[in-house]
Amino acid sequence: MTASFEVKSLSILNEKGEADETLMPSLPDDDIKRIFELMVLSRTFDEAALSLQREGRIGTYASMLGQEASQIGSALAFEKSDWIFPSFREMAVYITMGYPMYMLLQYWSGDERGARAPAGLNIFPVCVPVGTQIPHAVGASMAAKYKGDKAVACCYFGDGGTSKGDFHEGLNMAGVFKLPVVFICQNNQWAISVPRRRQSASKTLSQKAYSYGFEGIQVDGNDVFAVYKATSEAVRKARGGGGPTLIECFTYRMSDHTTADDSSKYRSNEEVESWKPKDPLLRLKLFMEKKGLWNEQYQKGVEEKSKTAVEQAIRKAESLSPPEPADMFRYALKSPTPRQAKEMEDF
Amino acid sequence: MRNNHNKKECGPKGKRLITFTAAINEALIECMEKDPGVFVMGLGAPDPKGVFGTTLGLQKRFGTGRVFDMPISENAMTGVAIGAAISGMRPVMAHQRADFVLMAMDQIVNSAAKWHYMYGGQASVPLTIRTVVGRGWGQGPQHSQNFQALFAQVPGLKVVAPTTPCEAKGLLTASIEENNPVIFVEHRWLSNQMGDVPEGYYSMPLGKANVMRKGSDITVVASMDMALEAMVVADGLLSSGISVEVVNLRTVKPLDAETILGSVAKTGRLVVMDSSWYEFGVSAEIAAVVAEKGFDSLKAKVRRLGLPSVPTPTSPALAGHYYPSEADICLAIGDVLGVRLNPRKLGFKDVVGDVPDEYFKGPF
């Protein structure tokens, strides 16, 4: 028996802001503006979070700078009722799904109450261990399929995550059971200090899907239209019973791995500089300018609005009372054991 | 489901005798009938052997959507069960050997046990992981380990270890009803033990030990296979005028310190038996709790009996000396009581058999 596959790829919007009209998803002008505004808001949040960390006002933070198109373009393709399993860098996914920004800051300051998703939103807390959320998403999609509720599960991870057993085992199961799940790999070229070429000998990461019996596609991860289109199609396929898809968003981590990292020690400045013209925000701006959707005044307005929203979120997060010490015991189990109850009482 | 506790106690004898295996099977059937969110997954769940007979007939009854096999990926399988649990299901996973669960330690310890806490109390993981502990018939170092202490040490997990068929059914039902992840330890030597099991749906509370036998001279705390061994020795010591109280743990965590301390307050003496390695084990925890909270009641040193800190031997010639024998238990009791006992004269075996009964036949 011979098996063959083709590595699919998709790119719509180039660095000059020119879109391939034959591939362009149908997006009304207002939606395009909303995408741009979400990008600016996410970047404003990201910059503020980095400052807050440096000032000691939140803990270690993982910046998503440069990955806004991968995150926003994909998140827009999901319904609020879908099950989203992020890793630790997906702040723009949270923001796009409507997660309150003050709660994100609350989480990054170490307060687990910030991880309680608001009612009606099935987005899971930040998953710090690499790739362990992949089987969880598969399980959620299995439950959705069993309950027949039409929800789709989505899982985010990075290039590093594809080396984990959880990735192989989880995707294998998703393929075997033909589950409604979309895997989004943000290949940002670096897993902390390990470059993509040292992560896998596969030419693309998306081709791994074929060994699990479903389709994979590599998209330009800095092209919000390509990411949105590929994800929308994967979601439609999953909801219609067509099984899983692996989407590789080819992008770049412009920032350090986290605030605890210094990437200048292991990657060249030239490499980082070479990605700057590929910036997802820049090319969307150029596209909008050509279409008459962008001008300086609009930019200023969006920036102002974003800054105000982020400042409000910071104020709200910092005005919250710290968690009670008893919370430590309160949430270890759904109901405490007698010994825990006693420990809580004696605390 | 939680509010429907229909508690039944295990009756004295003989109303409806079924095996431990049949009791597990009944619990699964009744839980699946009661709650459509309960499903059974795991390697071998629907196969002709049906996890030592415990899952037989389930797939025929409930269909392939609720009883199914999985690819050999213990870690992802656990992760999948966690994902299903946090989105409203009550998965029951079965591992034919506790040893295989080590592949899933990351998902159990870092995810299942932590989600409720890390989610600020918003979502819990109602997941039951059945782990079968092997013993004898050459199962050796990698097919007969009991990791009860390993799991009990992790905050966020509960560890259940039934002894009788009645407990097997009631405690498995309670584990499935439980809103936290439960490691359900099933000892292979109990599979064919018969016992009186009530008909119909019932659950027994987690965290409650049971005084299996009342006595006044010494307390023996044990669980699973060791609880049955303790009962044999307690019976045999009656002729010597020694009255042994046997406390059967039922649940390792939450530990029922109250019942243990109550018994020691009465007898003043304690032997703790461990179905696993005693070093750093559950028996060590029990001894520590008594030393901390029941020191004044103690009239003598505490003794522990369990497996020596070596891998389980495969050869029956060695395994016979690996597990505590009736004679070992008798001598430990004599030691704590300060009396010289002759196990051989009392009819206690000093070498442990390699199988619990004639039904126990491999290959497994």
Coordinates of C-alpha atoms in Angstrom, one line a residue, chain A residues 89-316:
Chain A
R89 CA 1.1 32.6 25.8
E90 CA -2.4 33.1 24.4
M91 CA -3.5 36.3 26.0
A92 CA -4.8 37.6 22.7
V93 CA -7.0 34.5 22.5
Y94 CA -8.4 35.2 25.9
I95 CA -9.0 38.9 25.0
T96 CA -10.7 37.9 21.6
M97 CA -12.9 35.4 23.4
G98 CA -14.1 38.2 25.7
Y99 CA -12.2 37.2 28.8
P100 CA -11.9 40.2 31.2
M101 CA -8.4 41.7 31.0
Y102 CA -8.3 42.5 34.7
M103 CA -8.8 38.8 35.4
L104 CA -5.8 38.0 33.2
L105 CA -3.7 40.3 35.3
Q106 CA -5.1 38.9 38.5
Y107 CA -4.0 35.5 37.2
W108 CA -0.5 36.7 36.4
S109 CA -0.2 38.2 39.8
G110 CA -0.6 34.6 41.2
D111 CA -4.3 34.8 42.2
E112 CA -6.0 31.6 41.0
R113 CA -9.4 33.4 41.2
G114 CA -8.4 35.1 37.9
A115 CA -8.6 31.7 36.3
R116 CA -12.3 31.3 36.8
A117 CA -13.8 31.8 33.4
P118 CA -16.8 34.1 33.3
A119 CA -20.2 32.3 32.9
G120 CA -20.9 31.3 29.3
L121 CA -17.2 31.1 28.3
N122 CA -15.6 27.7 28.1
I123 CA -12.0 28.8 28.1
F124 CA -9.6 27.0 30.3
P125 CA -6.9 28.4 32.6
V126 CA -3.3 28.9 31.4
C127 CA -1.6 25.5 31.1
V128 CA 2.1 25.9 32.1
P129 CA 3.3 22.3 31.6
V130 CA 4.1 21.9 27.9
G131 CA 1.5 20.1 25.9
T132 CA -0.4 18.5 28.7
Q133 CA -3.6 20.4 27.7
I134 CA -3.7 18.5 24.4
P135 CA -5.3 15.3 25.7
H136 CA -7.7 17.5 27.8
A137 CA -9.0 19.1 24.6
V138 CA -9.4 15.7 23.0
G139 CA -11.4 14.6 26.1
A140 CA -13.6 17.7 25.9
S141 CA -14.3 17.0 22.3
M142 CA -15.1 13.4 23.1
A143 CA -17.6 14.5 25.7
A144 CA -19.1 17.0 23.2
K145 CA -19.4 14.3 20.6
Y146 CA -21.0 12.0 23.2
K147 CA -23.5 14.6 24.4
G148 CA -24.2 15.7 20.8
D149 CA -24.0 19.4 21.7
K150 CA -22.2 20.5 18.6
A151 CA -19.4 22.2 20.5
V152 CA -15.9 22.0 19.1
A153 CA -12.7 21.9 21.2
C154 CA -9.6 23.8 20.3
C155 CA -6.1 23.4 21.7
Y156 CA -3.2 25.8 21.4
F157 CA 0.4 24.8 21.8
G158 CA 3.8 25.7 20.4
D159 CA 6.5 24.1 18.2
G160 CA 8.1 22.7 21.4
G161 CA 4.8 21.1 22.4
T162 CA 4.8 18.9 19.3
S163 CA 7.7 16.9 20.8
K164 CA 5.7 15.8 23.8
G165 CA 4.2 12.4 24.1
D166 CA 0.9 14.1 24.9
F167 CA 0.9 15.6 21.4
H168 CA 1.4 12.3 19.7
E169 CA -0.9 10.4 22.0
G170 CA -3.6 13.1 21.9
L171 CA -3.6 13.6 18.2
N172 CA -3.6 9.8 17.6
M173 CA -6.7 9.5 19.8
A174 CA -8.4 12.4 18.1
G175 CA -7.8 10.7 14.7
V176 CA -8.9 7.2 15.9
F177 CA -12.2 8.6 17.3
K178 CA -12.6 11.3 14.6
L179 CA -13.3 13.9 17.2
P180 CA -14.5 17.6 16.8
V181 CA -11.2 19.2 17.7
V182 CA -8.9 21.8 16.1
F183 CA -5.2 21.8 17.1
I184 CA -3.5 25.1 16.6
C185 CA 0.3 24.9 16.7
Q186 CA 1.9 28.4 16.9
N187 CA 5.2 27.6 15.5
N188 CA 7.1 30.7 16.8
Q189 CA 10.5 29.1 15.9
W190 CA 11.7 28.9 19.4
A191 CA 11.0 26.7 22.5
I192 CA 12.7 28.9 25.0
S193 CA 16.3 28.5 23.6
V194 CA 15.7 25.5 21.3
P195 CA 15.3 26.5 17.7
R196 CA 12.7 24.9 15.4
R197 CA 15.3 22.8 13.5
R198 CA 16.4 21.1 16.8
Q199 CA 12.7 20.4 17.7
S200 CA 11.8 18.1 14.8
A201 CA 13.3 16.8 11.6
S202 CA 9.9 17.1 9.9
K203 CA 9.9 19.7 7.2
T204 CA 6.7 21.2 8.5
L205 CA 4.9 20.5 11.8
S206 CA 1.5 20.4 10.0
Q207 CA 2.5 17.3 8.1
K208 CA 2.5 15.3 11.4
A209 CA -1.3 15.3 11.2
Y210 CA -1.2 12.9 8.3
S211 CA 0.4 10.2 10.4
Y212 CA -2.7 10.4 12.7
G213 CA -5.1 10.1 9.8
F214 CA -6.3 13.7 9.4
E215 CA -5.4 16.9 7.6
G216 CA -2.8 19.4 8.5
I217 CA -2.2 22.8 7.0
Q218 CA 0.6 25.3 7.4
V219 CA -0.5 28.9 7.3
D220 CA 1.3 32.2 7.4
G221 CA 0.8 32.8 11.1
N222 CA 1.4 36.6 10.7
D223 CA -1.4 36.8 8.2
V224 CA -4.7 37.2 10.1
F225 CA -6.9 36.4 7.1
A226 CA -5.1 33.1 6.3
V227 CA -5.3 32.0 10.0
Y228 CA -9.0 33.0 10.2
K229 CA -9.9 31.2 7.0
A230 CA -8.0 28.0 7.8
T231 CA -9.4 27.9 11.3
S232 CA -13.0 28.6 10.2
E233 CA -12.8 25.7 7.7
A234 CA -11.4 23.4 10.4
V235 CA -14.1 24.4 12.8
R236 CA -16.8 23.9 10.1
K237 CA -15.4 20.5 9.3
A238 CA -15.2 19.5 13.0
R239 CA -18.7 20.6 13.7
G240 CA -20.0 18.7 10.7
G241 CA -18.5 15.5 12.0
G242 CA -15.4 15.6 9.7
G243 CA -12.9 15.1 12.5
P244 CA -9.8 17.0 13.6
T245 CA -7.4 19.3 11.8
L246 CA -3.9 20.4 12.8
I247 CA -3.1 24.0 11.8
E248 CA 0.5 25.2 12.0
C249 CA 0.7 28.9 12.3
F250 CA 4.2 29.8 11.0
T251 CA 5.1 32.9 13.1
Y252 CA 7.8 34.3 15.3
R253 CA 8.3 35.0 19.0
M254 CA 9.4 38.6 18.9
S255 CA 9.9 38.7 22.6
D256 CA 11.8 36.6 25.1
H257 CA 10.3 33.3 26.1
T258 CA 9.1 34.9 29.3
T259 CA 10.3 37.7 31.5
A260 CA 12.7 35.2 33.1
D261 CA 14.5 34.7 29.8
D262 CA 17.1 36.7 27.8
S263 CA 16.9 35.6 24.2
S264 CA 19.8 37.8 23.1
K265 CA 22.0 35.1 24.6
Y266 CA 21.0 32.5 22.1
R267 CA 19.6 34.1 19.0
S268 CA 21.0 36.8 16.7
N269 CA 19.7 40.3 16.4
E270 CA 19.7 39.9 12.6
E271 CA 17.2 37.1 12.9
V272 CA 14.8 39.1 15.1
E273 CA 15.2 42.1 12.8
S274 CA 14.4 40.0 9.7
W275 CA 10.9 39.3 11.2
K276 CA 10.0 42.9 11.9
P277 CA 8.8 43.7 8.3
K278 CA 6.6 40.6 8.6
D279 CA 4.7 42.1 11.6
P280 CA 1.1 41.0 11.5
L281 CA -0.2 44.5 12.6
L282 CA 1.8 46.3 10.1
R283 CA 0.6 44.4 7.1
L284 CA -3.1 44.6 8.2
K285 CA -2.6 48.4 8.6
L286 CA -1.2 48.7 5.1
F287 CA -4.1 46.6 3.7
M288 CA -6.7 48.8 5.5
E289 CA -5.0 52.0 4.4
K290 CA -5.4 50.9 0.8
K291 CA -9.0 50.1 1.4
G292 CA -9.6 53.5 3.1
L293 CA -10.3 51.8 6.5
W294 CA -7.2 53.3 8.2
N295 CA -5.8 56.7 8.8
E296 CA -3.7 58.4 11.5
Q297 CA -6.7 59.7 13.3
Y298 CA -8.3 56.3 13.4
Q299 CA -5.0 54.8 14.7
K300 CA -4.8 57.4 17.4
G301 CA -8.4 56.7 18.5
V302 CA -7.8 53.0 18.6
E303 CA -4.6 53.4 20.6
E304 CA -6.3 55.8 23.1
K305 CA -9.3 53.4 23.6
S306 CA -6.9 50.4 24.1
K307 CA -4.8 52.3 26.6
T308 CA -7.8 53.4 28.6
A309 CA -9.2 49.8 28.6
V310 CA -5.9 48.4 29.8
E311 CA -5.4 51.1 32.4
Q312 CA -8.9 50.4 33.7
A313 CA -8.1 46.6 33.9
I314 CA -4.9 47.3 35.8
R315 CA -6.7 49.6 38.3
K316 CA -9.4 47.0 38.8

